[in-house]
Tab-separated table of C-alpha atoms and ligand atoms in Angstrom:
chain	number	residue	atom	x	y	z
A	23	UNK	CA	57.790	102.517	31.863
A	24	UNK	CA	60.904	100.640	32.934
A	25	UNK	CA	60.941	97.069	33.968
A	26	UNK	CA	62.803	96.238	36.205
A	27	UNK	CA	65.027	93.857	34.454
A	28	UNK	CA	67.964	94.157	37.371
A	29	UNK	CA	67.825	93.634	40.726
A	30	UNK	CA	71.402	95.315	41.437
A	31	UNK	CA	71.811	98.842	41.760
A	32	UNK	CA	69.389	101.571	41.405
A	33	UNK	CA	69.013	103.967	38.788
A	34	UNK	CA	70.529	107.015	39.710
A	35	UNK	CA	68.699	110.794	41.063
A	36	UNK	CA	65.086	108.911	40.525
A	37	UNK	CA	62.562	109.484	42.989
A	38	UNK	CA	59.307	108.326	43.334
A	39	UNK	CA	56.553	110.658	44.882
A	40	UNK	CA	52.923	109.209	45.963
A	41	UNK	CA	49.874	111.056	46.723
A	42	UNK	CA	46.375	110.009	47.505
A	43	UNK	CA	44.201	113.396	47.375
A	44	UNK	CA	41.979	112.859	50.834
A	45	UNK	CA	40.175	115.928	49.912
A	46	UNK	CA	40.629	119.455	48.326
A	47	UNK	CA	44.375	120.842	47.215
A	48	UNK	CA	46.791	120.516	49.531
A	49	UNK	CA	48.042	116.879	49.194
A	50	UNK	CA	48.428	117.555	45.314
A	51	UNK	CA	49.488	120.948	46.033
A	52	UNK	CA	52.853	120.208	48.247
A	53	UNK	CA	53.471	116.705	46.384
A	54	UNK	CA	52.974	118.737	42.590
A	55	UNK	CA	55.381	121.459	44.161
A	56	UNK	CA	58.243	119.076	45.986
A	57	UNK	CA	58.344	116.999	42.801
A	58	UNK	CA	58.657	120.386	40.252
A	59	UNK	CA	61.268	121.243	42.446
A	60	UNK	CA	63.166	118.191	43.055
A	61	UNK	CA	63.307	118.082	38.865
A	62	UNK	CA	63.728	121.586	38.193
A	63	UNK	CA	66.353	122.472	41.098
A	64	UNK	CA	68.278	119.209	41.704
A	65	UNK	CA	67.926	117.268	38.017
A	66	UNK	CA	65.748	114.353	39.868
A	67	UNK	CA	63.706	112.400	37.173
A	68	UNK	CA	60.502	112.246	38.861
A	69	UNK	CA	57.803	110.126	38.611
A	70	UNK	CA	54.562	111.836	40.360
A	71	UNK	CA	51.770	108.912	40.970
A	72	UNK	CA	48.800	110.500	41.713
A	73	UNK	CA	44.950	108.800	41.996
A	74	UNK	CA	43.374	112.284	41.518
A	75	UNK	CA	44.423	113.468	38.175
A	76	UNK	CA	41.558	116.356	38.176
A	77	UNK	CA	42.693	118.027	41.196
A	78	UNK	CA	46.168	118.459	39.597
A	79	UNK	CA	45.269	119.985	36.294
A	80	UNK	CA	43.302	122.729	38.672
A	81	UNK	CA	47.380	123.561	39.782
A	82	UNK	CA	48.639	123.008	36.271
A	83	UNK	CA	46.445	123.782	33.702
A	84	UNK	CA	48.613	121.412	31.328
A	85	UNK	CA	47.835	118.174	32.874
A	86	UNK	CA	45.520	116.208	30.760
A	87	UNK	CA	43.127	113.815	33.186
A	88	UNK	CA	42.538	111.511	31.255
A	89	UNK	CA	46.350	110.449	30.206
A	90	UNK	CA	47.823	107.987	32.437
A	91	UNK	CA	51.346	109.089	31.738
A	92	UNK	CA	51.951	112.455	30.653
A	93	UNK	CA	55.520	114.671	31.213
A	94	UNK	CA	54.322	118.431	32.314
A	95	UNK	CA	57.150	120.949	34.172
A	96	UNK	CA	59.875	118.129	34.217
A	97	UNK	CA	57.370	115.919	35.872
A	98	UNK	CA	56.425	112.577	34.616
A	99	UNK	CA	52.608	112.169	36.052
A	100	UNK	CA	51.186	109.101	36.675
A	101	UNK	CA	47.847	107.580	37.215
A	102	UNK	CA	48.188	105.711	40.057
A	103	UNK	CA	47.562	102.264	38.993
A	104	UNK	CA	46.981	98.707	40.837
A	105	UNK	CA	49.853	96.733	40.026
A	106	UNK	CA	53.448	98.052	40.363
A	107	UNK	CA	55.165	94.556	40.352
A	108	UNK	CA	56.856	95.105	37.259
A	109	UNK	CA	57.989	98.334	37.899
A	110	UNK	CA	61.001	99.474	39.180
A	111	UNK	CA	61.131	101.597	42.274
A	112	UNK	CA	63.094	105.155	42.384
A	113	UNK	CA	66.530	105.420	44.740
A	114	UNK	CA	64.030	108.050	46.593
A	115	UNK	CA	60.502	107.317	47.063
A	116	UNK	CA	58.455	109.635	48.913
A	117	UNK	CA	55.433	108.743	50.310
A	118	UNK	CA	53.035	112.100	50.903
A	119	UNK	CA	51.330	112.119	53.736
A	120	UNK	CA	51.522	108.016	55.120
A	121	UNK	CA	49.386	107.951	51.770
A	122	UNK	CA	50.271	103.979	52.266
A	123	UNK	CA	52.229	102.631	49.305
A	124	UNK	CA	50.849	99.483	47.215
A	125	UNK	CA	52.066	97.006	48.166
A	126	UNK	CA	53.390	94.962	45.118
A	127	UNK	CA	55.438	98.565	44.955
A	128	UNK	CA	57.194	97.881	48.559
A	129	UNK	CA	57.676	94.114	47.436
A	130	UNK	CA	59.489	95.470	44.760
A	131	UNK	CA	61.576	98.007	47.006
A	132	UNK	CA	62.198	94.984	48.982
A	133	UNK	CA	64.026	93.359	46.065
A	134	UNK	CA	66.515	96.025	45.510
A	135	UNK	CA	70.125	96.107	46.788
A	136	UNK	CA	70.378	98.678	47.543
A	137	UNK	CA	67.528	99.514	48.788
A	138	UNK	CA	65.553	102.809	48.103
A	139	UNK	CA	65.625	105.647	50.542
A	140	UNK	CA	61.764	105.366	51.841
A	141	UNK	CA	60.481	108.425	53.537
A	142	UNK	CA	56.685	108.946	54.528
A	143	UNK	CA	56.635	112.725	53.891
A	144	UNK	CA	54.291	114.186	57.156
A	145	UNK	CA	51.771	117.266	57.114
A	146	UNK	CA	53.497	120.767	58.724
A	147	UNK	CA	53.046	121.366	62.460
A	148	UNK	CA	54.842	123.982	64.806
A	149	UNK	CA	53.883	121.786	67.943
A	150	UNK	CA	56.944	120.835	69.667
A	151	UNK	CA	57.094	117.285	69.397
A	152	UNK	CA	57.431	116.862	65.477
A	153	UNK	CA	61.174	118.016	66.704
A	154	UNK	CA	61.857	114.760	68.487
A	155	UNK	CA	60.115	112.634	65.904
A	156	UNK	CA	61.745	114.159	62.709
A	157	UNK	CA	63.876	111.971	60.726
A	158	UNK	CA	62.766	108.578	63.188
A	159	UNK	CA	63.032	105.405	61.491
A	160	UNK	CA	60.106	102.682	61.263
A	161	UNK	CA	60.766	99.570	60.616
A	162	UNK	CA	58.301	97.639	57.873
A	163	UNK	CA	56.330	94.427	60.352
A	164	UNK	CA	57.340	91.933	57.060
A	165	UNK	CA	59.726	93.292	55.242
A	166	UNK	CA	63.636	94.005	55.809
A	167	UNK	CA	62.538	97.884	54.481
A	168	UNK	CA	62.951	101.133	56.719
A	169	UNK	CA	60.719	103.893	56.139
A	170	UNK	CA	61.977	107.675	58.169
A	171	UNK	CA	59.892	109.939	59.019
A	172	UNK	CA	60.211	113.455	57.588
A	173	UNK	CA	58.308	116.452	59.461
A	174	UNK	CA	58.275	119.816	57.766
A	175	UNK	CA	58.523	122.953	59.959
A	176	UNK	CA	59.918	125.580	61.110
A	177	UNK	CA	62.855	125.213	63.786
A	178	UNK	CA	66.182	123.796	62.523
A	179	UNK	CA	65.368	120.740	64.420
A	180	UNK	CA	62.355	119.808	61.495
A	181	UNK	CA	62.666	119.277	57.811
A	182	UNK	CA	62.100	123.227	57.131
A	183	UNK	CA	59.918	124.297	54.142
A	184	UNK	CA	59.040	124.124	51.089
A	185	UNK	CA	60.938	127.063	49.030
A	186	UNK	CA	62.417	127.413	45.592
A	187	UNK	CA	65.039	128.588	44.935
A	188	UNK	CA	64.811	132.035	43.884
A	189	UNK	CA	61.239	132.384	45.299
A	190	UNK	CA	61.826	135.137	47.825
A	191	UNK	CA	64.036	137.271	44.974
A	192	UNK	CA	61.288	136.958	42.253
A	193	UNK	CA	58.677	137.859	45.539
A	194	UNK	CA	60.897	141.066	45.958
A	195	UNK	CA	60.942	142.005	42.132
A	196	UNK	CA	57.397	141.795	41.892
A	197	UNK	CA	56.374	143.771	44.855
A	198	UNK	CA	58.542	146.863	43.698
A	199	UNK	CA	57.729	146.464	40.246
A	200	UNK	CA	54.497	148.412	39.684
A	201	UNK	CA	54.640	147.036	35.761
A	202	UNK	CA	54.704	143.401	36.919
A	203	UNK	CA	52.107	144.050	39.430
A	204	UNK	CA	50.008	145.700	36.623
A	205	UNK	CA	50.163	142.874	34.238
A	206	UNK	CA	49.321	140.694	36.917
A	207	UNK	CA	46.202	142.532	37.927
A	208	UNK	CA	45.204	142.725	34.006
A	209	UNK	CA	45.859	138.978	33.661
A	210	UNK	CA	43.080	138.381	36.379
A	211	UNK	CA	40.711	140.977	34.278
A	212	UNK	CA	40.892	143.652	37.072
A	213	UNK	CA	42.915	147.546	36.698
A	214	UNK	CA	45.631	148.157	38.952
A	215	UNK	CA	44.060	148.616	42.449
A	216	UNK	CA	43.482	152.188	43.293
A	217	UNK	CA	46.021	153.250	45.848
A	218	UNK	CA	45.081	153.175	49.412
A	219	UNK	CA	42.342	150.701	48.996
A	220	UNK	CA	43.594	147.990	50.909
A	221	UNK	CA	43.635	144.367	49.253
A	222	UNK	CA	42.737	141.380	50.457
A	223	UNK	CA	42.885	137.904	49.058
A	224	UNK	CA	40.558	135.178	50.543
A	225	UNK	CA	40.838	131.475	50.081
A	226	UNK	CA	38.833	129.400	52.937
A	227	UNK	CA	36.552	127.063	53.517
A	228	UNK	CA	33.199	127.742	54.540
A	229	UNK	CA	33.055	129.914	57.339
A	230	UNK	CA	30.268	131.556	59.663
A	231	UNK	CA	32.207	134.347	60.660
A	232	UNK	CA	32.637	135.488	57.261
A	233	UNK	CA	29.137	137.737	57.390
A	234	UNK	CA	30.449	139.670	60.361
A	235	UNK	CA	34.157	140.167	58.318
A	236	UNK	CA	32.819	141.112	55.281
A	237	UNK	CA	30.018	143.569	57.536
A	238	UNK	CA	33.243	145.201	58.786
A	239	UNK	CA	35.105	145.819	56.059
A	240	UNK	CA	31.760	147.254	54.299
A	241	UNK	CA	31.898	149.758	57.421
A	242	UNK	CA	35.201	150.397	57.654
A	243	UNK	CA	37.455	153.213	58.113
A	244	UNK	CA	39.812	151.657	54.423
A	245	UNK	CA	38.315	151.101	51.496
A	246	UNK	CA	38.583	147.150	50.893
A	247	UNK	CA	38.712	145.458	47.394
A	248	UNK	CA	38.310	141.713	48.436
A	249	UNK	CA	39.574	139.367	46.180
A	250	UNK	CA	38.026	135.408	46.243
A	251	UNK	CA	39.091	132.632	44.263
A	252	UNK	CA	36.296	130.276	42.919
A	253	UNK	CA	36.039	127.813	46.073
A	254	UNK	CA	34.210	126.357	48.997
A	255	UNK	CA	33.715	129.911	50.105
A	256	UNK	CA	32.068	131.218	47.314
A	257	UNK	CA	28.437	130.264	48.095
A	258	UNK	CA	28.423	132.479	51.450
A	259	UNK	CA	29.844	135.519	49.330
A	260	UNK	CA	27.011	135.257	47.432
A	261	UNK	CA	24.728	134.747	50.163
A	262	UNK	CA	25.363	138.025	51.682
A	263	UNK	CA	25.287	140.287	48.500
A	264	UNK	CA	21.786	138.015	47.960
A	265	UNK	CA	23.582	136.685	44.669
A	266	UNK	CA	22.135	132.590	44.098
A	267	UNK	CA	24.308	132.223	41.158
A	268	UNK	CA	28.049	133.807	42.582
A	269	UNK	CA	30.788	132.850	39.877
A	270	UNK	CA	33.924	134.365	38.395
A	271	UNK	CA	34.091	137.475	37.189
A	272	UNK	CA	31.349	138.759	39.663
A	273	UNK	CA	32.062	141.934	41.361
A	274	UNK	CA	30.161	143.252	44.451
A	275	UNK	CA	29.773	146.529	45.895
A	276	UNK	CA	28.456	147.437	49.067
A	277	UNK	CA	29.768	150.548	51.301
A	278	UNK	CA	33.347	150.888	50.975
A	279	UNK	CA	33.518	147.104	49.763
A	280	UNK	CA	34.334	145.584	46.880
A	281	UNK	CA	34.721	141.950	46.282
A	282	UNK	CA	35.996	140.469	43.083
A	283	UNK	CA	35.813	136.285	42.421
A	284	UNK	CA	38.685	135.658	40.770
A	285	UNK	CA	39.199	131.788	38.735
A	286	UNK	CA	40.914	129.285	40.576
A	287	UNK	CA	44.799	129.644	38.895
A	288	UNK	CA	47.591	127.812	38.539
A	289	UNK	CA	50.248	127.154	41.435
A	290	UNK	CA	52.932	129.820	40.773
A	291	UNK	CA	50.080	132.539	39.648
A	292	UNK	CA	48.285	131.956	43.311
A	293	UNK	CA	51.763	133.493	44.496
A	294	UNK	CA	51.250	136.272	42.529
A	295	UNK	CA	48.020	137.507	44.117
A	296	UNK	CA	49.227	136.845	47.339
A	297	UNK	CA	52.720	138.722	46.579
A	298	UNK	CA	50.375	141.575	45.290
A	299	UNK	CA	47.694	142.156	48.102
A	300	UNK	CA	48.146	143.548	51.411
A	301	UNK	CA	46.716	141.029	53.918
A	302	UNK	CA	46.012	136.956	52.960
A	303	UNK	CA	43.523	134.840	54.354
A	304	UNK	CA	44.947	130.800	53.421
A	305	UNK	CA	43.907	127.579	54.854
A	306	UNK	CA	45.434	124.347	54.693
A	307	UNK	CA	49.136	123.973	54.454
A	308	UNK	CA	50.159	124.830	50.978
A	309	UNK	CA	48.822	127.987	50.524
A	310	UNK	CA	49.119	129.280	54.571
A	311	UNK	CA	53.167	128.519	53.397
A	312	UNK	CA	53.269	130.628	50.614
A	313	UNK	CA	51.506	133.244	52.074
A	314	UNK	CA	54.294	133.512	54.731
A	315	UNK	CA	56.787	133.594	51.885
A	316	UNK	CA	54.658	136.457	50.742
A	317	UNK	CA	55.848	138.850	53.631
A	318	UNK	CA	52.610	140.031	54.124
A	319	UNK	CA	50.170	139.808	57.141
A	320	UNK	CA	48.055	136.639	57.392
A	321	UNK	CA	45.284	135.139	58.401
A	322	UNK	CA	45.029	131.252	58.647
A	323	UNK	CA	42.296	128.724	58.974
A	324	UNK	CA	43.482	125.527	60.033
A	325	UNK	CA	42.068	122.163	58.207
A	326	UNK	CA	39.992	121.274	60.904
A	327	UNK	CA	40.443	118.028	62.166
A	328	UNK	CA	37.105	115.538	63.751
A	329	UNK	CA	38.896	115.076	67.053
A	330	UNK	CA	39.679	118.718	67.730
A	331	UNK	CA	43.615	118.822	67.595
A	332	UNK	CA	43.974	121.406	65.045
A	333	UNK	CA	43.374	124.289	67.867
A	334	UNK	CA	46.986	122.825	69.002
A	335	UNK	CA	48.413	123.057	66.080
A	336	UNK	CA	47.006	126.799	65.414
A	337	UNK	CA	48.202	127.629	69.025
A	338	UNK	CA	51.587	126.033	68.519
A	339	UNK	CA	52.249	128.255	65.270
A	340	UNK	CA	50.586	131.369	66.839
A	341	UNK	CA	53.175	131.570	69.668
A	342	UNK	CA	56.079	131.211	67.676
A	343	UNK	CA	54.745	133.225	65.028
A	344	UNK	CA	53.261	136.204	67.671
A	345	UNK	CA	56.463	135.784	69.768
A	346	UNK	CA	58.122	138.798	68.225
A	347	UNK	CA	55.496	140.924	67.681
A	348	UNK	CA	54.686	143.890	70.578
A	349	UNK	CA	51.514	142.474	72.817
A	350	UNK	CA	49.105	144.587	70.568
A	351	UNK	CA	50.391	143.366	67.435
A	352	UNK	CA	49.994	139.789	69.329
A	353	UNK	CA	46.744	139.784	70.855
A	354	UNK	CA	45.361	140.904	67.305
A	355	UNK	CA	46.576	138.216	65.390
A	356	UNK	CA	45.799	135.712	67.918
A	357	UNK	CA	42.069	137.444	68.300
A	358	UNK	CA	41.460	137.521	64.422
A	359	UNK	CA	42.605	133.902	63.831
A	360	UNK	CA	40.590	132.489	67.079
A	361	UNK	CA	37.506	134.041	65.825
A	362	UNK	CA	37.869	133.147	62.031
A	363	UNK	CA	39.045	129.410	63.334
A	364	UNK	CA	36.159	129.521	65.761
A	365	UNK	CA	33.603	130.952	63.127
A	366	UNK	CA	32.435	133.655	64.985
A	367	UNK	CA	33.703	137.454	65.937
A	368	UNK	CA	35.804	137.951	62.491
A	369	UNK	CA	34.230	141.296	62.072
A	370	UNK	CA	34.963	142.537	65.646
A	371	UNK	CA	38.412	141.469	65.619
A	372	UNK	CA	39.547	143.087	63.093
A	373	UNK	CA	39.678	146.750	63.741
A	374	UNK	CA	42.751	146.120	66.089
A	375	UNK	CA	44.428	143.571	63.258
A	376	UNK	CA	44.052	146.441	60.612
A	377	UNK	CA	45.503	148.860	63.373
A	378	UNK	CA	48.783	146.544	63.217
A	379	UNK	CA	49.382	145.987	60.486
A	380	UNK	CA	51.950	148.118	59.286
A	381	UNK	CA	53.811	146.480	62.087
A	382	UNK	CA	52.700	142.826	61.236
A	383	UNK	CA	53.828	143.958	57.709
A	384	UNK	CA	57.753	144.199	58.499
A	385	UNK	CA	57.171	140.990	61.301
A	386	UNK	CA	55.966	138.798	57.955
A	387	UNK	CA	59.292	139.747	55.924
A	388	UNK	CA	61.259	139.411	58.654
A	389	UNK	CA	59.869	135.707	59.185
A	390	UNK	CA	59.936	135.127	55.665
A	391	UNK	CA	63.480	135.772	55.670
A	392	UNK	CA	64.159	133.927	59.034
A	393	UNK	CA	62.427	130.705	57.983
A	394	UNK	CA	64.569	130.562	54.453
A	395	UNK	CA	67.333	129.213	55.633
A	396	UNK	CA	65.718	125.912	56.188
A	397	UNK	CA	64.748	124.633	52.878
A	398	UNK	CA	62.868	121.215	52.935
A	399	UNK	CA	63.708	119.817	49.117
A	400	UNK	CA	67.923	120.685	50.230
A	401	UNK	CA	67.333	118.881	53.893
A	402	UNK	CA	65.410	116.009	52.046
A	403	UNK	CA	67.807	115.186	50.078
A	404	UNK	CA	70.656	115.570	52.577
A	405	UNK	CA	68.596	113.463	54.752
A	406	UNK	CA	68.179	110.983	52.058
A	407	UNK	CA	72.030	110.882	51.288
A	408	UNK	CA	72.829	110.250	54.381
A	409	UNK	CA	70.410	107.378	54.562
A	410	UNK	CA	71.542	106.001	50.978
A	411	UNK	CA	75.768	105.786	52.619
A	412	UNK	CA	74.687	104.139	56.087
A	413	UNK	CA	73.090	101.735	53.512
A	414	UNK	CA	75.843	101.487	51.513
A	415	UNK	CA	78.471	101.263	54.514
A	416	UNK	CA	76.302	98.185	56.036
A	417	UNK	CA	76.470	96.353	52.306
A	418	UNK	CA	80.254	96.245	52.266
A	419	UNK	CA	80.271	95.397	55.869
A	420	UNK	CA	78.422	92.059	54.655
B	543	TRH	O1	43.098	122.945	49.671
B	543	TRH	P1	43.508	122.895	51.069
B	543	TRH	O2	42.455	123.076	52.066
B	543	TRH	O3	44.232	121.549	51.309
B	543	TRH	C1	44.402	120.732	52.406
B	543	TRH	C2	43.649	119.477	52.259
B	543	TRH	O4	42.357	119.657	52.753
B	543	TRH	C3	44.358	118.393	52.965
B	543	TRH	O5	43.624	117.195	53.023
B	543	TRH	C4	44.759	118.845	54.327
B	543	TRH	O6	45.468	117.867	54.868
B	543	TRH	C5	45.612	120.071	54.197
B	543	TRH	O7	44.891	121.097	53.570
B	543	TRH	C6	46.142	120.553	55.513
B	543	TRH	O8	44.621	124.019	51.363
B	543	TRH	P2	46.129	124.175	50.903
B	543	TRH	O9	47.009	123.216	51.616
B	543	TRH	O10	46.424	125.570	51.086
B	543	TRH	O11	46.170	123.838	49.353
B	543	TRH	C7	45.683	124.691	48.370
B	543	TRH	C8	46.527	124.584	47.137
B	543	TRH	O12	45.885	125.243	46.050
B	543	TRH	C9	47.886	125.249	47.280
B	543	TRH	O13	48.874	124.480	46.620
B	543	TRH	C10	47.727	126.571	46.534
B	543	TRH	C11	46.782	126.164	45.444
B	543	TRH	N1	46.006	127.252	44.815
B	543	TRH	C12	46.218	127.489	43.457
B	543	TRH	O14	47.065	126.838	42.832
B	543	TRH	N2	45.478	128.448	42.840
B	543	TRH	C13	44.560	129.192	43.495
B	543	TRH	O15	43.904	130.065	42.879
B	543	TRH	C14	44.377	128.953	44.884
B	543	TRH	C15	43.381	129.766	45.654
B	543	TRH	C16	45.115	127.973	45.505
């Protein structure tokens, strides 16, 4: 680890990225995939500091836990540790999430002429106001330090989303590649899907209405072949096939449903399943992105949140999401994801969402297509630039 012997000038394309896993995979999951990015795409030399280094090697299988400094994907990952006063901060430090930096780090940013770029990296809504609030400075109480906010989204007035680079080409390559999707299937230990079974990946968290859903799809008019990763919703699968002991590798069977539980894989292989089934149930934030990237029709459950405001945020995406779809196509979306937000009525909502979905199909490559153009890594580090010569401009103004 560098000292930091100087207290002129900053190292150049460094960046710093902090993340405090609150709970499951999606703080990991957008900080591991900004900071492969910012290496692999832009040539940053990132430092990821993470104080959950289990959670990561579920993403990347690599990552050694107990190693407090290890390089994996261009990455250098880092324990986060207690003191950082003899360590010298990144030109770009990102903080995930208002994950709250230590402090002995933002002395040390405090020190620097110039100073690092500091932006508190926020969690993806489609409610309006993020659009006012993107890219707002906060001044630190103590310090002479700035810290900008920096809202992902999905206007041009937000920070956009995350996407690499050639994501949406290698999405299209796959999903008219019957080989690729083949040896993707095998790689998962299941033969290439028969066709006209329709296939459905699954990642939630525990959820009520998921008796009813599965109840449906058992009685259905398509044959279903359900495909769960090891998770939180695992324990209900088993409870309704009367299985104590559900784990990967388990297939049930009952009417013209079949459900598969599939291991928990790595970040860019989760794109893979969701590039090669037909609908996707996410959560989160991570994964409900990539399964737009997918182009293919999804269903979302929100995080919920104690104090209730997650129903805004569902509501806000639904009506820019629904708001080119015909009013069927719309009132079966927004009647699938109330009921599987709400826990209750999955099963009877979704006759009229599988009825649509040949037109919900072309809407989700359409919006895949329409969000592209707003790619968060590019607009961070334009953002950041611009930051780095206002600095710059106010130092030779001294
Ligand atoms: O795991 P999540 O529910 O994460 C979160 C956290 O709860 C967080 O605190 C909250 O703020 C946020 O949601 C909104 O869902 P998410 O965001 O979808 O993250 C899951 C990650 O796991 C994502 O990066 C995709 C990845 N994943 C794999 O890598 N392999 C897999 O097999 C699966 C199913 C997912």
């Amino acid at each position: 680890m560098e000292l930091m012997s100087s207290k002129r000038g900053l190292a150049a394309q460094r960046c710093d990225i902090f993340c405090n896993v609150v709970d499951n995979f999606g703080d990991i999951g957008v900080s591991w995939r900004l900071a492969r990015q910012l290496a692999a795409e832009y040539g940053y030399c990132v430092r990821l500091w993470v104080d959950d280094l289990p959670s990561l090697s579920r993403l990347c299988n690599a990552v050694d836990a107990s190693l407090a400094e290890q390089c994996q994907r261009g990455v250098e990952i880092c324990r986060w540790r207690g003191d950082f006063s003899k360590m010298r901060p990144a030109g770009l430090v990102i903080e995930a999430f208002g994950c709250a930096l230590p402090e002995s780090y933002i002395d040390a940013m405090a020190e620097l002429v110039p100073q690092p770029v500091w932006i508190n990296l926020e969690y993806l809504s489609a409610e309006a106001w993020i659009q006012g609030c993107h890219g707002l400075p906060s001044p630190h109480p103590r310090l002479p330090l700035t810290k900008y906010y920096f809202f992902p989204g999905f206007t041009e007035q937000t920070g956009g989303l995350l996407l690499e680079r050639d994501l949406l080409q290698r999405r299209d390559v796959f999903q008219r590649d019957a080989a690729l999707q083949q040896a993707f299937w095998q790689s998962v230990g299941i033969a290439m899907p028969a066709e006209g079974r329709l296939k459905i990946s699954l990642f939630g968290y525990e959820n009520a209405a998921l008796f009813g859903l599965l109840q449906a799809w058992a009685e259905g008019a398509h044959p279903v072949l359900c495909l769960v990763p090891e998770g939180r919703i695992l324990p209900q699968i088993g409870q309704y096939f009367g299985d104590d002991a559900p784990c990967v590798g388990k297939t049930y069977i009952r009417g013209d449903l079949q459900v598969r539980v599939l291991p928990f894989v790595e970040q860019e292989r989760y794109d893979e399943l969701l590039w090669a089934c037909d609908v996707n149930f996410v959560r989160g934030e991570d994964s409900f992105v990539r399964a737009q990237w997918a182009g293919k029709p999804l269903v979302w459950q929100i995080y919920p949140q104690h104090d209730a405001v997650h129903w805004e945020k569902l509501q806000a995406f639904g009506s820019l999401y629904n708001s080119q779809l015909s009013a069927h196509a719309a009132e079966s979306v927004q009647a699938l994801w109330r009921a599987w937000n709400m826990e209750h009525g999955a099963g009877q909502a979704w006759p009229a969402f599988a009825a649509a979905c040949a037109e919900l199909q072309s809407h989700a490559q359409r919006w895949s297509r329409q969000l592209a153009d707003n790619n968060l890594a590019l607009n961070l580090l334009d953002f950041s630039r611009k930051i780095g010569r206002m600095r710059a401009f106010e130092i030779e103004g001294q």
